mmCIF file of N, CA and C in Angstrom:
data_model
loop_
_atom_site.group_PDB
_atom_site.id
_atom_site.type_symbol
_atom_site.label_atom_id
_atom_site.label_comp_id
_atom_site.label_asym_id
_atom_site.label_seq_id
_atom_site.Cartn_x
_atom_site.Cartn_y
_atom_site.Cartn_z
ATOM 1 N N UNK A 1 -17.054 52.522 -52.075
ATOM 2 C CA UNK A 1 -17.850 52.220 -50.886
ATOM 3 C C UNK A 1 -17.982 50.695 -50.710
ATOM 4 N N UNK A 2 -18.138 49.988 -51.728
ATOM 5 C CA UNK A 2 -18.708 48.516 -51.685
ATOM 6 C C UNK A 2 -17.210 48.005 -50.979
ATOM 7 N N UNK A 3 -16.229 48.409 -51.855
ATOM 8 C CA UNK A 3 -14.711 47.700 -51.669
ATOM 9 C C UNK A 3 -14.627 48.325 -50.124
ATOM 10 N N UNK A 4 -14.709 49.659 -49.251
ATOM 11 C CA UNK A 4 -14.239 49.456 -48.028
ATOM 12 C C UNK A 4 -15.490 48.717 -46.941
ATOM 13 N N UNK A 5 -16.456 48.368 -47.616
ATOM 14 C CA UNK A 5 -17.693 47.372 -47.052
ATOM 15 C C UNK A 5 -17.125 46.169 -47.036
ATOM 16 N N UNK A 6 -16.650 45.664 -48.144
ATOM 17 C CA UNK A 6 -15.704 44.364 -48.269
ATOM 18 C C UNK A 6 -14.973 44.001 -47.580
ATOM 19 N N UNK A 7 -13.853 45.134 -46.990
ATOM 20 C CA UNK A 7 -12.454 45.360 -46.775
ATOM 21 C C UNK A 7 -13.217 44.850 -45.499
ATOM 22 N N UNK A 8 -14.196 46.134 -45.016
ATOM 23 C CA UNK A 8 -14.511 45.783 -43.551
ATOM 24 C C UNK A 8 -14.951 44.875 -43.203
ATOM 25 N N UNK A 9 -16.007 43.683 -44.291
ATOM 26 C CA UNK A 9 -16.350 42.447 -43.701
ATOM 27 C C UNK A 9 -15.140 41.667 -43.613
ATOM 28 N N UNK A 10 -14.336 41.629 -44.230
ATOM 29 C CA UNK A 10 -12.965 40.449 -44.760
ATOM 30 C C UNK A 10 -12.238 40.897 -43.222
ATOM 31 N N UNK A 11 -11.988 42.372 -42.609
ATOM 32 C CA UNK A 11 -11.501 42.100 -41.073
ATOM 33 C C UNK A 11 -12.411 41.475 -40.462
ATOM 34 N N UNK A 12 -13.677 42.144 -40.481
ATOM 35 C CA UNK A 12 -14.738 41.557 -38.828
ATOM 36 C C UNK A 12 -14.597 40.080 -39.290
ATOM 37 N N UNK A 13 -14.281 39.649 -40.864
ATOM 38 C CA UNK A 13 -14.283 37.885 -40.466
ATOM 39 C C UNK A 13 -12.763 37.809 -39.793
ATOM 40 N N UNK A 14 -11.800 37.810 -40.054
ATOM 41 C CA UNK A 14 -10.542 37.818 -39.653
ATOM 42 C C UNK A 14 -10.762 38.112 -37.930
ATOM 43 N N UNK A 15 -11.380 39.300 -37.832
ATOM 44 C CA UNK A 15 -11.334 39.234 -36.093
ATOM 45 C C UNK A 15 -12.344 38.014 -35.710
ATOM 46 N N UNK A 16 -13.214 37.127 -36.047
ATOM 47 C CA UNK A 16 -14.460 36.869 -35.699
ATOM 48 C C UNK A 16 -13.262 35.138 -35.967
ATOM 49 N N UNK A 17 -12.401 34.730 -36.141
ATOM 50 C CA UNK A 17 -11.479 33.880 -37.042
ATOM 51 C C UNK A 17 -10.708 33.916 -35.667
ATOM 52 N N UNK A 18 -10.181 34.814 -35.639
ATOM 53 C CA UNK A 18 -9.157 35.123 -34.212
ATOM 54 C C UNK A 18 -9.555 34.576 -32.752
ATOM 55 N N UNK A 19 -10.834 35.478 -32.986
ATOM 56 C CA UNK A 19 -11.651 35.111 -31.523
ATOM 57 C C UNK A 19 -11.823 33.411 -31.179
ATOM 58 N N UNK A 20 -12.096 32.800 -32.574
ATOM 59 C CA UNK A 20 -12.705 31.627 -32.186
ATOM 60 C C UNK A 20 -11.288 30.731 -32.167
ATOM 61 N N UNK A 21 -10.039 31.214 -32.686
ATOM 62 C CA UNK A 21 -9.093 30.508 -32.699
ATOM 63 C C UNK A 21 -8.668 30.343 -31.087
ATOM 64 N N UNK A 22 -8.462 31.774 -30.556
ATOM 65 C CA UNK A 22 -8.264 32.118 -29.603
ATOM 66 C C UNK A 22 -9.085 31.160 -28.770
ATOM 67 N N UNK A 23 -10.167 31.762 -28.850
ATOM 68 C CA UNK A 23 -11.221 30.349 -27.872
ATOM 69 C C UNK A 23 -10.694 28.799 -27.901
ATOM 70 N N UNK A 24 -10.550 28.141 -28.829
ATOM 71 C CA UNK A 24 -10.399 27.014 -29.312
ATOM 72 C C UNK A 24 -8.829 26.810 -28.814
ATOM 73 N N UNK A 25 -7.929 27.833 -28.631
ATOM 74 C CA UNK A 25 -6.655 27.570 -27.732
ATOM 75 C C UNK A 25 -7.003 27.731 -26.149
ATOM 76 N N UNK A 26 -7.948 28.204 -26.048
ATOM 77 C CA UNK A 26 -8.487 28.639 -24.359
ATOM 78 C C UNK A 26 -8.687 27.342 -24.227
ATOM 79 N N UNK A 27 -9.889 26.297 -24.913
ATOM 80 C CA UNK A 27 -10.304 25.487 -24.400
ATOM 81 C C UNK A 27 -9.439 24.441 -24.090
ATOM 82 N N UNK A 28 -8.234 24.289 -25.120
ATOM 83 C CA UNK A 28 -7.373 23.242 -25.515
ATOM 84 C C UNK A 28 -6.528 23.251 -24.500
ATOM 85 N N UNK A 29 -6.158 24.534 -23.510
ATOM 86 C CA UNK A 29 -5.378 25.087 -22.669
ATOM 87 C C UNK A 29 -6.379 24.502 -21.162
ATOM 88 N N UNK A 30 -7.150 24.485 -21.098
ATOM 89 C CA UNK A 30 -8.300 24.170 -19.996
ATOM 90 C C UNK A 30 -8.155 22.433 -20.205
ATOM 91 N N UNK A 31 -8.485 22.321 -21.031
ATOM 92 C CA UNK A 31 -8.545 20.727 -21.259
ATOM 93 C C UNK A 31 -7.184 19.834 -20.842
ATOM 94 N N UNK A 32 -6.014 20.719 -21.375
ATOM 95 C CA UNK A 32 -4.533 19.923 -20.810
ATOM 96 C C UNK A 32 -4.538 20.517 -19.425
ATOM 97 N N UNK A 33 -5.381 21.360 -18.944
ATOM 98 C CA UNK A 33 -5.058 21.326 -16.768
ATOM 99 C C UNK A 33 -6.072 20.795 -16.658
ATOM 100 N N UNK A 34 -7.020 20.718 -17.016
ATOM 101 C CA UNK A 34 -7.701 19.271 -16.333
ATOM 102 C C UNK A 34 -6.936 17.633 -16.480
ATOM 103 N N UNK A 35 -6.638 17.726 -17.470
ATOM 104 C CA UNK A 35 -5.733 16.128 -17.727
ATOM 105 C C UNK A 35 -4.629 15.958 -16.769
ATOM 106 N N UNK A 36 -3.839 17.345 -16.539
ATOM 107 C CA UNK A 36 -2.890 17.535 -15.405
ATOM 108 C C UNK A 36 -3.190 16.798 -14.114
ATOM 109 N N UNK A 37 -4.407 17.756 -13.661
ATOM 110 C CA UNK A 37 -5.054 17.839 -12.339
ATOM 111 C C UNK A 37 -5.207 16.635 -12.357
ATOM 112 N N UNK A 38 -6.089 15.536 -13.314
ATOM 113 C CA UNK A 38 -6.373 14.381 -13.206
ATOM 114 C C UNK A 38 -4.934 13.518 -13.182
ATOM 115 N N UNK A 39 -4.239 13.535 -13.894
ATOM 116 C CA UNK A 39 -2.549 13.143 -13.498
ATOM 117 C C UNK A 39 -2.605 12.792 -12.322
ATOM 118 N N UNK A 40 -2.351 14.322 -11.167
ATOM 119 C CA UNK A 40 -1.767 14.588 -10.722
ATOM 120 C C UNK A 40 -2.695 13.836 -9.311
ATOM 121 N N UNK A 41 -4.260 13.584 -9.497
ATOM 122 C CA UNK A 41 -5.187 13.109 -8.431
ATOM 123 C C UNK A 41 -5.071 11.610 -8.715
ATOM 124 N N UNK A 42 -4.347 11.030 -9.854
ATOM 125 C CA UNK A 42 -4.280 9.533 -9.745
ATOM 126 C C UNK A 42 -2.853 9.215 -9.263
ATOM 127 N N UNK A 43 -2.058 10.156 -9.323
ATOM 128 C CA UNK A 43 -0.707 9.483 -8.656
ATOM 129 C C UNK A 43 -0.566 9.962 -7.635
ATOM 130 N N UNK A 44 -1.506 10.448 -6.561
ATOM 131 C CA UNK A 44 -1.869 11.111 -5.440
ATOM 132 C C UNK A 44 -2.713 9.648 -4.684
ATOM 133 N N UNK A 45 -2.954 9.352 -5.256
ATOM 134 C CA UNK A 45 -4.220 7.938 -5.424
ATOM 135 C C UNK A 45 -3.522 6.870 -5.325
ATOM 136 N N UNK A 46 -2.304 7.042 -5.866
ATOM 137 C CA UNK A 46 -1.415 5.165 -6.303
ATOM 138 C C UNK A 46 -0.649 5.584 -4.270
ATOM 139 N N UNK A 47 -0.062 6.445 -4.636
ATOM 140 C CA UNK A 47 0.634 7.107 -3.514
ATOM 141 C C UNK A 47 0.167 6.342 -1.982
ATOM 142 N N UNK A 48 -0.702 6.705 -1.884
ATOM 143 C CA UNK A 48 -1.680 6.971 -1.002
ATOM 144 C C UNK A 48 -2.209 5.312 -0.978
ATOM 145 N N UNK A 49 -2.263 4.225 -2.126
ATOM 146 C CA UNK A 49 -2.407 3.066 -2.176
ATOM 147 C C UNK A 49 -1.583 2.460 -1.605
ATOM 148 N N UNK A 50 -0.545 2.677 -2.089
ATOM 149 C CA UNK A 50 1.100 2.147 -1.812
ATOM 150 C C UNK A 50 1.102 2.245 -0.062
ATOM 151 N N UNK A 51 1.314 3.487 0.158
ATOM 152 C CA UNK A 51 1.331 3.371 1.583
ATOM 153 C C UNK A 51 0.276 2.938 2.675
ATOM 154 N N UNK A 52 -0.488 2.417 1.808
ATOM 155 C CA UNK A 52 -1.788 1.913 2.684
ATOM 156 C C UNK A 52 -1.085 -0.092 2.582
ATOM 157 N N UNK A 53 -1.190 -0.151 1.555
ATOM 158 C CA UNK A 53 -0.190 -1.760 1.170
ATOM 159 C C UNK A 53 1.161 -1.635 2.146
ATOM 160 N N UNK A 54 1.700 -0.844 1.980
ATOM 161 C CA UNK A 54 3.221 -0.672 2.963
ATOM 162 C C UNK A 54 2.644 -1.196 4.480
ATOM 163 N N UNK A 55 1.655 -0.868 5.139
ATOM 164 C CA UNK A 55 1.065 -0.421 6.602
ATOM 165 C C UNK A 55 0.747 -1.896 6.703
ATOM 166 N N UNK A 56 -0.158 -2.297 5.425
ATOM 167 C CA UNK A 56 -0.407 -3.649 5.741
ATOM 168 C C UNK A 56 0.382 -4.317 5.500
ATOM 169 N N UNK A 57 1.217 -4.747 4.621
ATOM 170 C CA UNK A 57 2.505 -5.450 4.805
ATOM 171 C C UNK A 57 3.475 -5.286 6.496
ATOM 172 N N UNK A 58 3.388 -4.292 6.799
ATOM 173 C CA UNK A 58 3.926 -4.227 8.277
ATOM 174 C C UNK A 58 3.306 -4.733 9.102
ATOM 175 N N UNK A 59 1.833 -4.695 9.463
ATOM 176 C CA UNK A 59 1.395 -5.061 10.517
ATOM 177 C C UNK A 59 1.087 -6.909 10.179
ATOM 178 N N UNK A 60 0.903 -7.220 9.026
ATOM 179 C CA UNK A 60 0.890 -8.874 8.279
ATOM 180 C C UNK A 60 2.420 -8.966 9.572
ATOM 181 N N UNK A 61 3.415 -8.212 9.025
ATOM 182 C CA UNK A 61 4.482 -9.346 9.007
ATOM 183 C C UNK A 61 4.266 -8.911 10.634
ATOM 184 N N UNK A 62 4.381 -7.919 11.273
ATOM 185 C CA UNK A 62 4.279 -7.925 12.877
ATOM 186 C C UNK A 62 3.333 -8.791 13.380
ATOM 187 N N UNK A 63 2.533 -9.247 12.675
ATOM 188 C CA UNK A 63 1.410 -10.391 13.133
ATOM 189 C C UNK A 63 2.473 -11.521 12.887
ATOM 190 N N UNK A 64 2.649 -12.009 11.852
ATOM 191 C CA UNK A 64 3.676 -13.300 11.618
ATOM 192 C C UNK A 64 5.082 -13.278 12.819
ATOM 193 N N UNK A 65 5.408 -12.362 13.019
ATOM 194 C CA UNK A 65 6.088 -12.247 13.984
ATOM 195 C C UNK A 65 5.973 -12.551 15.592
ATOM 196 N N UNK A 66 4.606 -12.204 15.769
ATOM 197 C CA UNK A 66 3.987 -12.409 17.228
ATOM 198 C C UNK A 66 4.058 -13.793 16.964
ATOM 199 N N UNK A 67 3.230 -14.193 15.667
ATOM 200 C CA UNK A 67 2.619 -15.908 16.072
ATOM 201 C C UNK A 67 3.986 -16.258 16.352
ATOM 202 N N UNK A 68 5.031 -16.211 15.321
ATOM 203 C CA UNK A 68 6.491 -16.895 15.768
ATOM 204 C C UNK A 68 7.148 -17.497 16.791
ATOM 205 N N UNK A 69 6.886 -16.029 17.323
ATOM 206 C CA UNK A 69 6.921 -15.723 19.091
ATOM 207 C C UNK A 69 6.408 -16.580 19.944
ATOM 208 N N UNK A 70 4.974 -16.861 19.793
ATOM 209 C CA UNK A 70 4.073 -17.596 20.195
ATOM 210 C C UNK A 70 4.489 -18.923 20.310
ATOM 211 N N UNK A 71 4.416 -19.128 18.666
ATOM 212 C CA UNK A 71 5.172 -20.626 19.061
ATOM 213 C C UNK A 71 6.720 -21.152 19.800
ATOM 214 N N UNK A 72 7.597 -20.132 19.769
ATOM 215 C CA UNK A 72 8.449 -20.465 20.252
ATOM 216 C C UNK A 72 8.504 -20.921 21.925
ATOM 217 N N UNK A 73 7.825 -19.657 21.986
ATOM 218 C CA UNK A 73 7.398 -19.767 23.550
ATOM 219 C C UNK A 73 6.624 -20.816 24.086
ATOM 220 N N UNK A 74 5.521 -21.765 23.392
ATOM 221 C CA UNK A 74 5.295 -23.038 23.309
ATOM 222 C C UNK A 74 6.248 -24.178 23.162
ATOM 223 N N UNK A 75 6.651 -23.950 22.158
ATOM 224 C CA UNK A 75 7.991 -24.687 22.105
ATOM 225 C C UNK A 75 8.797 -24.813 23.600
ATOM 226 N N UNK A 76 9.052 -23.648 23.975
ATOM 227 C CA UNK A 76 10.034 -24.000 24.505
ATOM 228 C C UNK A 76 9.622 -24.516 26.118
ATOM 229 N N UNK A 77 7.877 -24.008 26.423
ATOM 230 C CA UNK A 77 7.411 -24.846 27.637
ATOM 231 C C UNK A 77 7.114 -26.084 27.620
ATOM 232 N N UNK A 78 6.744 -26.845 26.152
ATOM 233 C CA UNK A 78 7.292 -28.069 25.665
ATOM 234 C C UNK A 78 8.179 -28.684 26.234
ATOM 235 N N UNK A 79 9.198 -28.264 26.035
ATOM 236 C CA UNK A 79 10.818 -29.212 25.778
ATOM 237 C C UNK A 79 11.050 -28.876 28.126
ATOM 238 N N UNK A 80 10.595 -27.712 28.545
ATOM 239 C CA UNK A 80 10.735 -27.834 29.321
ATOM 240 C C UNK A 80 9.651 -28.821 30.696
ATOM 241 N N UNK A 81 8.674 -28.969 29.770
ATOM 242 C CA UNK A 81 7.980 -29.997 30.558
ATOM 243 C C UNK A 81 8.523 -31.442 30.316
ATOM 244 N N UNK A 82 8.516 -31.549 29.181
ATOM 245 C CA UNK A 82 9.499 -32.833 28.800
ATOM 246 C C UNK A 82 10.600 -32.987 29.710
ATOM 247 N N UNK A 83 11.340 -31.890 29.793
ATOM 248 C CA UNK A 83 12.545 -32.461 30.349
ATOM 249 C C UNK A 83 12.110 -32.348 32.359
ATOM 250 N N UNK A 84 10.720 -31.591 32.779
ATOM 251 C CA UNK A 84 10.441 -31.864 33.857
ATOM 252 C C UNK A 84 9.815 -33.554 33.983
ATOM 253 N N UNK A 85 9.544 -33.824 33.064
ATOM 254 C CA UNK A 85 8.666 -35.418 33.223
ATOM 255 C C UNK A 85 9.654 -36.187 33.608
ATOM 256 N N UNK A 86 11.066 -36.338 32.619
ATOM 257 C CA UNK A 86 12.205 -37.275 31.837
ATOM 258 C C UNK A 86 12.857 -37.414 33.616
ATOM 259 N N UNK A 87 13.298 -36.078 33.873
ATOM 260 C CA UNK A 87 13.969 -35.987 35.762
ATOM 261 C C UNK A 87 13.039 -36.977 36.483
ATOM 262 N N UNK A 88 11.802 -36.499 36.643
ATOM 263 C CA UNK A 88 10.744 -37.479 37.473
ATOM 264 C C UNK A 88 10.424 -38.818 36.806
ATOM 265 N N UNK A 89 10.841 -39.369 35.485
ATOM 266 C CA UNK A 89 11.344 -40.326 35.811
ATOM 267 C C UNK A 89 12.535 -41.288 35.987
ATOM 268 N N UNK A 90 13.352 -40.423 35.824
ATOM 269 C CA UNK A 90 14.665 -40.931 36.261
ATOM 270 C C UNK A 90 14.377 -41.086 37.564
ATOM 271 N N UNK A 91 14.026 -40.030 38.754
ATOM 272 C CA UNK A 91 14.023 -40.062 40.292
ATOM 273 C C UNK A 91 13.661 -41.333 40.316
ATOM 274 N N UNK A 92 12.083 -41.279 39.774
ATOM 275 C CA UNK A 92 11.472 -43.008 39.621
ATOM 276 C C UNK A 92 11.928 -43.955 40.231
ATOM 277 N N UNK A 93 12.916 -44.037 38.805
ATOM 278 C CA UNK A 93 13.518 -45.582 38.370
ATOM 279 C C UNK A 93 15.169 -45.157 39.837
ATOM 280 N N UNK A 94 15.360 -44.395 40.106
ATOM 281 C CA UNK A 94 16.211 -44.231 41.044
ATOM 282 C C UNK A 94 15.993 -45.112 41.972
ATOM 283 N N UNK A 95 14.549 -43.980 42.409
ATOM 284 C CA UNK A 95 13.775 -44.483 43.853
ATOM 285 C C UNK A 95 13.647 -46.031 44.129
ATOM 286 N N UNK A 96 13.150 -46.705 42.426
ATOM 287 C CA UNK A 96 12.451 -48.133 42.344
ATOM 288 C C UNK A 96 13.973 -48.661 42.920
ATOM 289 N N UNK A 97 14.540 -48.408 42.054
ATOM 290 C CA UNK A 97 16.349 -49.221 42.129
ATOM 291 C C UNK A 97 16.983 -49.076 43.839
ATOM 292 N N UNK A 98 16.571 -47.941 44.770
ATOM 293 C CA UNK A 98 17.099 -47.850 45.735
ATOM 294 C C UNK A 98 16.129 -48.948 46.601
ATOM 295 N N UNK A 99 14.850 -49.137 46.170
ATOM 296 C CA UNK A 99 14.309 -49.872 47.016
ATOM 297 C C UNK A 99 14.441 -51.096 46.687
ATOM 298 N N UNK A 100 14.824 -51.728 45.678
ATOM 299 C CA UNK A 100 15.612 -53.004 45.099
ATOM 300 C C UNK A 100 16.839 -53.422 45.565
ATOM 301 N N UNK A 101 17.854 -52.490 45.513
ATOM 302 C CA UNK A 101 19.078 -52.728 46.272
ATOM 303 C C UNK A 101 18.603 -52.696 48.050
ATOM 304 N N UNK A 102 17.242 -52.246 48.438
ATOM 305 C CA UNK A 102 17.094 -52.600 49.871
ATOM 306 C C UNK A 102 16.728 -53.684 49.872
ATOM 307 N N UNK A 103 16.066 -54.481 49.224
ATOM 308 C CA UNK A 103 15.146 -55.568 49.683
ATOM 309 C C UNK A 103 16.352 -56.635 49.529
ATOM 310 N N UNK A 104 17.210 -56.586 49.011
ATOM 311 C CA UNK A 104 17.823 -57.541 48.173
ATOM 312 C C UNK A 104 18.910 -58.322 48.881
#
């Protein structure tokens, strides 16, 4: 009697051994999909960074681009007022010279 009392505590520990092993792989199993999930929500995160940096790098350089623009287009009403002044005074010195060769 004592020995199948024995027998029977030495399983219920063996099952009671199992269970908690078992558990202790449940948890270990829970713990690597959370680490996953967390993986998987930080490179969801970089992702999602990146293309936010991409957007601004585009609209930076489409801004650098306008000003470009900008200035060129300054530039170039610049050079064309210049060269409206440079005519008016050539006419000028024309005009002065035609009325020199009159007086003369």
């Amino acid at each position: 009697q004592r020995e199948k009392e024995a027998e029977d505590k030495r399983q219920e520990e063996k099952r009671i051994a199992e269970v908690e092993r078992l558990e202790e792989l449940q948890r270990e199993k829970e713990a690597e999909e959370k680490r996953k999930e967390e993986r998987i929500a930080e490179v969801k995160r970089l992702e999602e960074l990146q293309r936010e940096k991409e957007v601004e790098q585009k609209r930076q350089e489409e801004e650098r681009l306008k000003e470009l623009e900008r200035f060129e287009e300054l530039r170039r009403e610049k050079e064309a007022e210049e060269t409206r002044q440079e005519k008016e005074r050539i006419a000028e010195v024309d005009r002065f010279e035609e009325l020199q060769s009159g007086t003369t």
